[in-house]
CSV table of C-alpha atoms in Angstrom, one decimal:
chain,number,residue,atom,x,y,z
X,1215,UNK,CA,107.7,92.1,148.1
X,1216,UNK,CA,108.9,89.3,146.1
X,1217,UNK,CA,106.6,88.0,143.9
X,1218,UNK,CA,104.3,85.0,144.1
X,1219,UNK,CA,106.1,82.5,141.4
X,1220,UNK,CA,109.5,83.3,143.1
X,1221,UNK,CA,108.7,81.8,146.4
X,1222,UNK,CA,107.7,78.3,145.0
X,1223,UNK,CA,110.9,78.7,142.6
X,1224,UNK,CA,112.9,78.9,144.9
X,1225,UNK,CA,112.0,75.6,146.6
X,1226,UNK,CA,112.1,74.3,143.8
X,1227,UNK,CA,115.4,75.4,142.8
X,1228,UNK,CA,116.4,74.5,146.2
X,1229,UNK,CA,114.9,70.5,145.8
X,1230,UNK,CA,117.1,70.5,142.9
X,1231,UNK,CA,120.5,71.0,144.4
X,1232,UNK,CA,120.0,69.3,148.0
X,1233,UNK,CA,118.7,66.0,145.6
X,1234,UNK,CA,120.4,66.4,142.8
X,1235,UNK,CA,124.1,65.1,141.5
X,1236,UNK,CA,125.8,66.9,144.3
X,1237,UNK,CA,123.6,65.4,147.1
X,1238,UNK,CA,124.2,61.6,145.7
X,1239,UNK,CA,127.9,61.6,145.7
X,1240,UNK,CA,127.6,63.6,148.8
X,1241,UNK,CA,125.6,59.8,150.0
X,1242,UNK,CA,127.7,57.8,148.7
X,1243,UNK,CA,131.4,59.4,150.4
X,1244,UNK,CA,129.5,59.2,153.8
X,1245,UNK,CA,127.7,55.7,153.2
X,1246,UNK,CA,131.2,54.6,152.2
X,1247,UNK,CA,133.3,56.3,154.9
X,1248,UNK,CA,131.1,55.4,157.9
X,1249,UNK,CA,131.5,51.6,156.7
X,1250,UNK,CA,134.9,51.8,156.1
X,1251,UNK,CA,135.0,52.9,159.2
X,1252,UNK,CA,132.9,50.1,160.5
X,1253,UNK,CA,134.5,47.4,158.9
X,1254,UNK,CA,137.5,48.7,161.1
X,1255,UNK,CA,135.7,49.0,164.4
X,1256,UNK,CA,136.1,52.3,164.9
X,1257,UNK,CA,132.6,52.9,165.0
X,1258,UNK,CA,129.6,51.1,166.4
X,1259,UNK,CA,126.6,49.9,164.4
X,1260,UNK,CA,124.0,53.1,166.1
X,1261,UNK,CA,126.2,55.4,163.9
X,1262,UNK,CA,125.7,53.4,160.2
X,1263,UNK,CA,122.4,53.0,161.2
X,1264,UNK,CA,122.0,57.1,161.9
X,1265,UNK,CA,123.8,58.2,158.6
X,1266,UNK,CA,121.7,55.3,156.5
X,1267,UNK,CA,118.2,56.4,157.3
X,1268,UNK,CA,119.5,60.3,157.3
X,1269,UNK,CA,120.3,59.3,153.6
X,1270,UNK,CA,116.9,57.6,152.9
X,1271,UNK,CA,115.1,61.4,154.7
X,1272,UNK,CA,117.1,63.3,152.8
X,1273,UNK,CA,116.0,61.7,149.0
X,1274,UNK,CA,112.5,60.7,150.5
X,1275,UNK,CA,112.0,64.2,151.9
X,1276,UNK,CA,109.9,64.7,149.0
X,1277,UNK,CA,108.0,61.5,149.4
X,1278,UNK,CA,107.4,63.1,152.7
X,1279,UNK,CA,106.3,66.1,152.6
X,1280,UNK,CA,104.3,65.3,150.1
X,1281,UNK,CA,101.9,62.8,152.4
X,1282,UNK,CA,101.8,65.4,155.4
X,1283,UNK,CA,101.1,67.8,153.0
X,1284,UNK,CA,98.0,65.3,152.1
X,1285,UNK,CA,97.4,64.6,155.9
X,1286,UNK,CA,96.6,68.2,156.5
X,1287,UNK,CA,94.8,69.1,153.0
X,1288,UNK,CA,92.8,66.0,151.7
X,1289,UNK,CA,91.8,67.7,148.6
X,1290,UNK,CA,95.4,68.0,147.3
X,1291,UNK,CA,94.8,65.6,145.7
X,1292,UNK,CA,98.1,63.5,146.0
X,1293,UNK,CA,97.2,60.3,147.7
X,1294,UNK,CA,94.2,59.7,145.3
X,1295,UNK,CA,96.7,59.7,142.6
X,1296,UNK,CA,99.0,57.6,144.2
X,1297,UNK,CA,96.4,55.3,145.3
X,1298,UNK,CA,95.6,54.3,141.7
X,1299,UNK,CA,98.3,52.0,140.2
X,1300,UNK,CA,98.9,52.3,136.4
X,1301,UNK,CA,97.3,49.1,133.9
X,1302,UNK,CA,99.8,46.5,134.0
X,1303,UNK,CA,99.7,46.0,129.6
X,1304,UNK,CA,98.5,42.5,128.4
X,1305,UNK,CA,101.7,40.2,127.9
X,1306,UNK,CA,102.1,39.6,123.8
X,1307,UNK,CA,100.9,35.9,122.6
X,1308,UNK,CA,104.4,34.1,122.2
X,1309,UNK,CA,104.4,31.6,119.1
X,1310,UNK,CA,104.8,28.3,119.9
X,1311,UNK,CA,108.1,26.6,120.1
X,1312,UNK,CA,110.0,25.1,117.0
X,1313,UNK,CA,109.7,21.5,116.6
X,1314,UNK,CA,113.5,20.5,118.1
X,1315,UNK,CA,114.9,17.3,115.5
X,1316,UNK,CA,116.1,14.5,118.2
X,1317,UNK,CA,119.8,15.4,118.7
X,1318,UNK,CA,121.8,12.5,118.5
X,1319,UNK,CA,124.9,13.8,120.7
X,1320,UNK,CA,122.5,14.6,123.3
X,1321,UNK,CA,124.0,12.4,126.0
X,1322,UNK,CA,127.5,11.3,124.2
X,1323,UNK,CA,128.8,11.8,127.5
X,1324,UNK,CA,127.4,9.0,128.9
X,1325,UNK,CA,128.1,6.3,127.4
X,1326,UNK,CA,131.6,4.3,127.6
């Protein structure tokens, strides 16, 4: 029997493989090919929307799975963590703008 740590490690490896650079590259190529097919009139808009929605589901699968897990197990703490936004840092005090002397050339092009 596999150890308890082997299955989560395999799941994380699979997630990193499916959502890594290779998957991003393939998604970009697929979206470009579908867009080119739509521009040529060979594909309908429904197929293009399906490909775009599939890319959103593929790359958002981690968040979707975490949301579904939190619905079944509210003690997981995923929603509480996502519900509290990080504190907004206060803006630094800016020094007053320097005083500007009168510019003798401002509007020189308007005089005839």
